C-alpha atoms as an extended CHARMM CRD file, in Angstrom:
* protein
*
       157  EXT
         1         1  SER       CA             16.8280000000        3.5310000000        5.7160000000  PROA      1               0.0000000000
         2         2  SER       CA             14.4560000000        1.0680000000        7.4000000000  PROA      2               0.0000000000
         3         3  GLU       CA             17.1530000000        0.1290000000        9.9030000000  PROA      3               0.0000000000
         4         4  VAL       CA             17.2380000000        3.7250000000       11.1280000000  PROA      4               0.0000000000
         5         5  THR       CA             13.4840000000        3.9920000000       11.6610000000  PROA      5               0.0000000000
         6         6  HSD       CA             12.6400000000        0.4270000000       12.7390000000  PROA      6               0.0000000000
         7         7  ALA       CA             14.2770000000       -1.5930000000       15.5050000000  PROA      7               0.0000000000
         8         8  HSD       CA             12.5340000000       -4.8930000000       14.7800000000  PROA      8               0.0000000000
         9         9  PRO       CA             13.5040000000       -7.0990000000       11.7950000000  PROA      9               0.0000000000
        10        10  GLU       CA              9.8480000000       -7.3720000000       10.7030000000  PROA      10              0.0000000000
        11        11  GLY       CA              9.5600000000       -3.5700000000       10.7810000000  PROA      11              0.0000000000
        12        12  ILE       CA             12.6770000000       -3.3170000000        8.6460000000  PROA      12              0.0000000000
        13        13  ALA       CA             11.2500000000       -5.8600000000        6.1790000000  PROA      13              0.0000000000
        14        14  GLY       CA              7.9650000000       -3.9350000000        6.0940000000  PROA      14              0.0000000000
        15        15  GLY       CA              9.7050000000       -0.6270000000        5.4920000000  PROA      15              0.0000000000
        16        16  ILE       CA             11.6780000000       -2.1480000000        2.6390000000  PROA      16              0.0000000000
        17        17  ALA       CA              8.5190000000       -3.6460000000        1.1180000000  PROA      17              0.0000000000
        18        18  VAL       CA              6.6580000000       -0.3220000000        1.1850000000  PROA      18              0.0000000000
        19        19  ALA       CA              9.6070000000        1.5990000000       -0.2740000000  PROA      19              0.0000000000
        20        20  VAL       CA             10.0510000000       -0.9170000000       -3.0820000000  PROA      20              0.0000000000
        21        21  ALA       CA              6.2970000000       -0.9320000000       -3.7820000000  PROA      21              0.0000000000
        22        22  ALA       CA              6.3540000000        2.8530000000       -4.1340000000  PROA      22              0.0000000000
        23        23  ALA       CA              9.3350000000        2.5530000000       -6.4900000000  PROA      23              0.0000000000
        24        24  VAL       CA              7.5120000000       -0.0520000000       -8.5940000000  PROA      24              0.0000000000
        25        25  ALA       CA              4.4790000000        2.2430000000       -8.8090000000  PROA      25              0.0000000000
        26        26  ALA       CA              6.6770000000        5.2180000000       -9.6990000000  PROA      26              0.0000000000
        27        27  ARG       CA              8.4820000000        3.2870000000      -12.4260000000  PROA      27              0.0000000000
        28        28  ALA       CA              5.1780000000        2.1850000000      -13.9660000000  PROA      28              0.0000000000
        29        29  ALA       CA              3.8710000000        5.7670000000      -13.8660000000  PROA      29              0.0000000000
        30        30  GLU       CA              7.0970000000        7.1720000000      -15.3240000000  PROA      30              0.0000000000
        31        31  ASN       CA              6.9550000000        4.6580000000      -18.1630000000  PROA      31              0.0000000000
        32        32  LYS       CA              3.2480000000        5.3880000000      -18.6320000000  PROA      32              0.0000000000
        33        33  ALA       CA              2.7190000000        1.6390000000      -18.3190000000  PROA      33              0.0000000000
        34        34  ALA       CA             -0.5960000000        0.0610000000      -17.4980000000  PROA      34              0.0000000000
        35        35  ALA       CA             -0.8730000000       -0.7900000000      -13.8360000000  PROA      35              0.0000000000
        36        36  PRO       CA              0.4510000000       -4.2960000000      -13.2320000000  PROA      36              0.0000000000
        37        37  ASP       CA             -2.0230000000       -6.7250000000      -11.7330000000  PROA      37              0.0000000000
        38        38  ARG       CA             -1.6280000000       -7.5030000000       -8.0390000000  PROA      38              0.0000000000
        39        39  ALA       CA              0.4970000000      -10.6160000000       -8.5970000000  PROA      39              0.0000000000
        40        40  ALA       CA              2.8920000000       -8.8560000000      -10.9700000000  PROA      40              0.0000000000
        41        41  PHE       CA              3.0730000000       -5.8240000000       -8.6660000000  PROA      41              0.0000000000
        42        42  ILE       CA              3.9260000000       -7.8730000000       -5.5720000000  PROA      42              0.0000000000
        43        43  ASP       CA              6.2900000000      -10.0920000000       -7.5830000000  PROA      43              0.0000000000
        44        44  GLN       CA              8.4300000000       -7.0170000000       -8.2160000000  PROA      44              0.0000000000
        45        45  VAL       CA              8.6020000000       -6.2870000000       -4.4720000000  PROA      45              0.0000000000
        46        46  ILE       CA              9.2740000000       -9.7210000000       -2.9590000000  PROA      46              0.0000000000
        47        47  PRO       CA             12.8940000000      -10.1890000000       -4.1660000000  PROA      47              0.0000000000
        48        48  TYR       CA             13.9920000000       -7.1470000000       -2.1280000000  PROA      48              0.0000000000
        49        49  VAL       CA             12.2790000000       -8.1460000000        1.1260000000  PROA      49              0.0000000000
        50        50  PRO       CA             14.3970000000      -10.1540000000        3.5900000000  PROA      50              0.0000000000
        51        51  GLU       CA             13.1790000000      -13.5630000000        4.7620000000  PROA      51              0.0000000000
        52        52  SER       CA             10.4970000000      -12.7050000000        7.2980000000  PROA      52              0.0000000000
        53        53  GLU       CA              6.8390000000      -13.0880000000        8.1230000000  PROA      53              0.0000000000
        54        54  VAL       CA              6.2550000000       -9.9520000000        6.0140000000  PROA      54              0.0000000000
        55        55  ARG       CA              7.7690000000      -11.7100000000        3.0080000000  PROA      55              0.0000000000
        56        56  SER       CA              5.8350000000      -14.9080000000        3.6660000000  PROA      56              0.0000000000
        57        57  LYS       CA              2.5660000000      -12.9910000000        3.8150000000  PROA      57              0.0000000000
        58        58  LEU       CA              3.4850000000      -11.0400000000        0.6650000000  PROA      58              0.0000000000
        59        59  ASN       CA              3.6760000000      -14.3960000000       -1.0930000000  PROA      59              0.0000000000
        60        60  ARG       CA              0.1640000000      -15.1340000000        0.1750000000  PROA      60              0.0000000000
        61        61  ALA       CA             -1.0360000000      -11.6830000000       -0.9260000000  PROA      61              0.0000000000
        62        62  ARG       CA              0.3570000000      -12.3170000000       -4.3960000000  PROA      62              0.0000000000
        63        63  ASP       CA             -1.2140000000      -15.7650000000       -4.7070000000  PROA      63              0.0000000000
        64        64  MET       CA             -4.6250000000      -14.9500000000       -3.2300000000  PROA      64              0.0000000000
        65        65  GLY       CA             -7.5830000000      -15.4240000000       -5.5600000000  PROA      65              0.0000000000
        66        66  SER       CA             -9.1700000000      -12.2680000000       -6.9200000000  PROA      66              0.0000000000
        67        67  ASN       CA            -12.5630000000      -13.2920000000       -5.5340000000  PROA      67              0.0000000000
        68        68  THR       CA            -11.3460000000      -13.7670000000       -1.9650000000  PROA      68              0.0000000000
        69        69  PRO       CA            -13.8010000000      -11.9820000000        0.3410000000  PROA      69              0.0000000000
        70        70  MET       CA            -12.4040000000       -9.2180000000        2.5530000000  PROA      70              0.0000000000
        71        71  ASP       CA            -12.7630000000      -11.3840000000        5.6770000000  PROA      71              0.0000000000
        72        72  GLY       CA            -10.5630000000      -13.9850000000        3.9780000000  PROA      72              0.0000000000
        73        73  VAL       CA             -7.9880000000      -11.3980000000        2.9690000000  PROA      73              0.0000000000
        74        74  ILE       CA             -7.8430000000      -10.0550000000        6.5170000000  PROA      74              0.0000000000
        75        75  SER       CA             -7.6460000000      -13.5170000000        8.1080000000  PROA      75              0.0000000000
        76        76  GLN       CA             -4.6690000000      -14.4260000000        5.8920000000  PROA      76              0.0000000000
        77        77  LEU       CA             -2.8280000000      -11.0960000000        5.7880000000  PROA      77              0.0000000000
        78        78  GLY       CA             -3.9950000000       -9.0640000000        8.7920000000  PROA      78              0.0000000000
        79        79  ASN       CA             -5.2990000000       -5.4990000000        8.7960000000  PROA      79              0.0000000000
        80        80  GLY       CA             -3.0530000000       -3.7460000000       11.2750000000  PROA      80              0.0000000000
        81        81  SER       CA             -5.0990000000       -4.6490000000       14.3590000000  PROA      81              0.0000000000
        82        82  GLU       CA             -1.9820000000       -6.1820000000       15.9070000000  PROA      82              0.0000000000
        83        83  ILE       CA              0.0060000000       -2.9980000000       15.2020000000  PROA      83              0.0000000000
        84        84  SER       CA              2.9560000000       -4.7310000000       13.5860000000  PROA      84              0.0000000000
        85        85  ALA       CA              4.5470000000       -4.6250000000       10.1520000000  PROA      85              0.0000000000
        86        86  GLN       CA              3.6860000000       -8.2550000000        9.4660000000  PROA      86              0.0000000000
        87        87  ASP       CA              0.0220000000       -7.5340000000       10.2560000000  PROA      87              0.0000000000
        88        88  THR       CA             -0.0980000000       -4.3150000000        8.1990000000  PROA      88              0.0000000000
        89        89  VAL       CA              2.2520000000       -4.2920000000        5.2050000000  PROA      89              0.0000000000
        90        90  PRO       CA              1.0720000000       -7.4720000000        3.4230000000  PROA      90              0.0000000000
        91        91  PHE       CA             -2.5380000000       -6.2340000000        3.4980000000  PROA      91              0.0000000000
        92        92  CYS       CA             -1.4760000000       -2.7730000000        2.3220000000  PROA      92              0.0000000000
        93        93  LEU       CA              0.4740000000       -4.1530000000       -0.6310000000  PROA      93              0.0000000000
        94        94  TRP       CA             -2.4670000000       -6.4200000000       -1.4670000000  PROA      94              0.0000000000
        95        95  ALA       CA             -4.7560000000       -3.3620000000       -1.5340000000  PROA      95              0.0000000000
        96        96  ALA       CA             -2.2880000000       -1.2030000000       -3.4770000000  PROA      96              0.0000000000
        97        97  GLY       CA             -1.7090000000       -3.9860000000       -5.9870000000  PROA      97              0.0000000000
        98        98  GLU       CA             -5.4060000000       -4.7110000000       -6.3220000000  PROA      98              0.0000000000
        99        99  PHE       CA             -6.3680000000       -1.0710000000       -6.9600000000  PROA      99              0.0000000000
       100       100  LEU       CA             -3.1660000000        0.6050000000       -8.2080000000  PROA      100             0.0000000000
       101       101  SER       CA             -4.9690000000        2.5970000000      -10.8840000000  PROA      101             0.0000000000
       102       102  ASN       CA             -7.9270000000        3.6830000000       -8.7290000000  PROA      102             0.0000000000
       103       103  TYR       CA             -7.0090000000        5.8780000000       -5.7430000000  PROA      103             0.0000000000
       104       104  GLU       CA            -10.5330000000        6.2790000000       -4.4010000000  PROA      104             0.0000000000
       105       105  ARG       CA            -11.3640000000        2.5770000000       -4.5640000000  PROA      105             0.0000000000
       106       106  ALA       CA             -8.0100000000        1.6880000000       -2.9990000000  PROA      106             0.0000000000
       107       107  LEU       CA             -8.6350000000        3.9510000000       -0.0110000000  PROA      107             0.0000000000
       108       108  VAL       CA            -12.2880000000        3.0410000000        0.4700000000  PROA      108             0.0000000000
       109       109  THR       CA            -11.4520000000       -0.6730000000        0.3470000000  PROA      109             0.0000000000
       110       110  THR       CA             -8.5690000000       -0.1720000000        2.7650000000  PROA      110             0.0000000000
       111       111  ALA       CA            -10.7380000000        1.7580000000        5.2230000000  PROA      111             0.0000000000
       112       112  HSD       CA            -13.4660000000       -0.8920000000        5.0590000000  PROA      112             0.0000000000
       113       113  ALA       CA            -10.9380000000       -3.4920000000        6.2130000000  PROA      113             0.0000000000
       114       114  ARG       CA            -10.8580000000       -1.6450000000        9.5530000000  PROA      114             0.0000000000
       115       115  GLY       CA             -7.8400000000       -2.4270000000       11.7370000000  PROA      115             0.0000000000
       116       116  ASP       CA             -5.1920000000        0.3120000000       11.7980000000  PROA      116             0.0000000000
       117       117  ILE       CA             -7.0940000000        2.4280000000        9.2770000000  PROA      117             0.0000000000
       118       118  ASP       CA             -4.9460000000        5.5710000000        9.3500000000  PROA      118             0.0000000000
       119       119  THR       CA             -1.6630000000        3.6900000000        8.9420000000  PROA      119             0.0000000000
       120       120  ASN       CA             -3.0670000000        1.3990000000        6.2730000000  PROA      120             0.0000000000
       121       121  CYS       CA             -4.5930000000        4.2730000000        4.2950000000  PROA      121             0.0000000000
       122       122  ALA       CA             -1.3560000000        6.2610000000        4.5490000000  PROA      122             0.0000000000
       123       123  ILE       CA              0.6400000000        3.3380000000        3.1400000000  PROA      123             0.0000000000
       124       124  VAL       CA             -1.8540000000        2.4160000000        0.4190000000  PROA      124             0.0000000000
       125       125  GLY       CA             -2.6130000000        6.0340000000       -0.4640000000  PROA      125             0.0000000000
       126       126  GLY       CA              1.0610000000        6.9030000000       -0.7630000000  PROA      126             0.0000000000
       127       127  ILE       CA              1.8180000000        3.9840000000       -3.0600000000  PROA      127             0.0000000000
       128       128  VAL       CA             -1.2720000000        4.4170000000       -5.2510000000  PROA      128             0.0000000000
       129       129  ALA       CA             -0.8660000000        8.2080000000       -5.5190000000  PROA      129             0.0000000000
       130       130  VAL       CA              2.6420000000        7.6960000000       -6.8770000000  PROA      130             0.0000000000
       131       131  TYR       CA              1.0770000000        5.7820000000       -9.7710000000  PROA      131             0.0000000000
       132       132  THR       CA             -2.1410000000        7.7720000000      -10.2980000000  PROA      132             0.0000000000
       133       133  GLY       CA             -0.9430000000       11.2820000000       -9.5050000000  PROA      133             0.0000000000
       134       134  ILE       CA             -2.7170000000       13.8750000000       -7.4060000000  PROA      134             0.0000000000
       135       135  ASP       CA             -5.5230000000       14.3590000000       -9.9270000000  PROA      135             0.0000000000
       136       136  ALA       CA             -6.8550000000       10.9000000000       -9.0300000000  PROA      136             0.0000000000
       137       137  ILE       CA             -7.5400000000       12.0490000000       -5.4680000000  PROA      137             0.0000000000
       138       138  PRO       CA            -11.1830000000       13.1790000000       -5.3810000000  PROA      138             0.0000000000
       139       139  MET       CA            -11.5280000000       16.9740000000       -5.2840000000  PROA      139             0.0000000000
       140       140  LEU       CA            -13.8230000000       16.7170000000       -2.2600000000  PROA      140             0.0000000000
       141       141  TRP       CA            -11.0900000000       14.8570000000       -0.3650000000  PROA      141             0.0000000000
       142       142  ARG       CA             -8.3980000000       17.3460000000       -1.3560000000  PROA      142             0.0000000000
       143       143  GLY       CA            -10.6390000000       20.2170000000       -0.2980000000  PROA      143             0.0000000000
       144       144  ALA       CA            -11.1890000000       18.6690000000        3.1420000000  PROA      144             0.0000000000
       145       145  ARG       CA             -7.5400000000       17.9680000000        3.9380000000  PROA      145             0.0000000000
       146       146  GLU       CA             -5.5670000000       19.7330000000        6.6100000000  PROA      146             0.0000000000
       147       147  PRO       CA             -3.6920000000       22.7680000000        5.3100000000  PROA      147             0.0000000000
       148       148  LEU       CA             -0.2320000000       21.9760000000        4.0090000000  PROA      148             0.0000000000
       149       149  PRO       CA              2.7490000000       23.9460000000        5.3220000000  PROA      149             0.0000000000
       150       150  ALA       CA              3.4680000000       27.1620000000        3.4260000000  PROA      150             0.0000000000
       151       151  TRP       CA              6.9110000000       25.8940000000        2.3170000000  PROA      151             0.0000000000
       152       152  ILE       CA              5.3540000000       23.1030000000        0.2340000000  PROA      152             0.0000000000
       153       153  ASP       CA              4.6420000000       23.9220000000       -3.4180000000  PROA      153             0.0000000000
       154       154  GLN       CA              0.9010000000       23.3230000000       -3.2480000000  PROA      154             0.0000000000
       155       155  PRO       CA             -1.2030000000       22.1570000000       -6.1590000000  PROA      155             0.0000000000
       156       156  SER       CA             -4.7080000000       23.5570000000       -6.4650000000  PROA      156             0.0000000000
       157       157  ALA       CA             -7.2890000000       22.1920000000       -4.0320000000  PROA      157             0.0000000000
């Protein structure tokens, strides 16, 4: 499906990585498994991602020390400022893997990285919400969202 929506090979690799990450999160949630740590999470994604800069940076995201300051994370992985998959997806999977069981912390950390904040938060939020479920999204945030279309089966605010 990434080939339909992305013309560039890095965009295709990024789309694959995000889809696989969401599947990994969904499988863990379905099995009621504890959230894998970042390295284990990204390790389950990498085999499906074609050779690319996205894949290379996913390896870095997996291997990065847990005490790496945000500036270090951004300098190695990007934050979407360059508006490309290879500058966005590795950071997003780092953030999702780092905070898979904590939706609020995942989104706040992602937003603090600056860069392409809306894209990054959409990617990270989508992956993490698959694992945590909607109840992990703070009520205040759900109450402030844009109205959903009437045809969507809407959970309570």
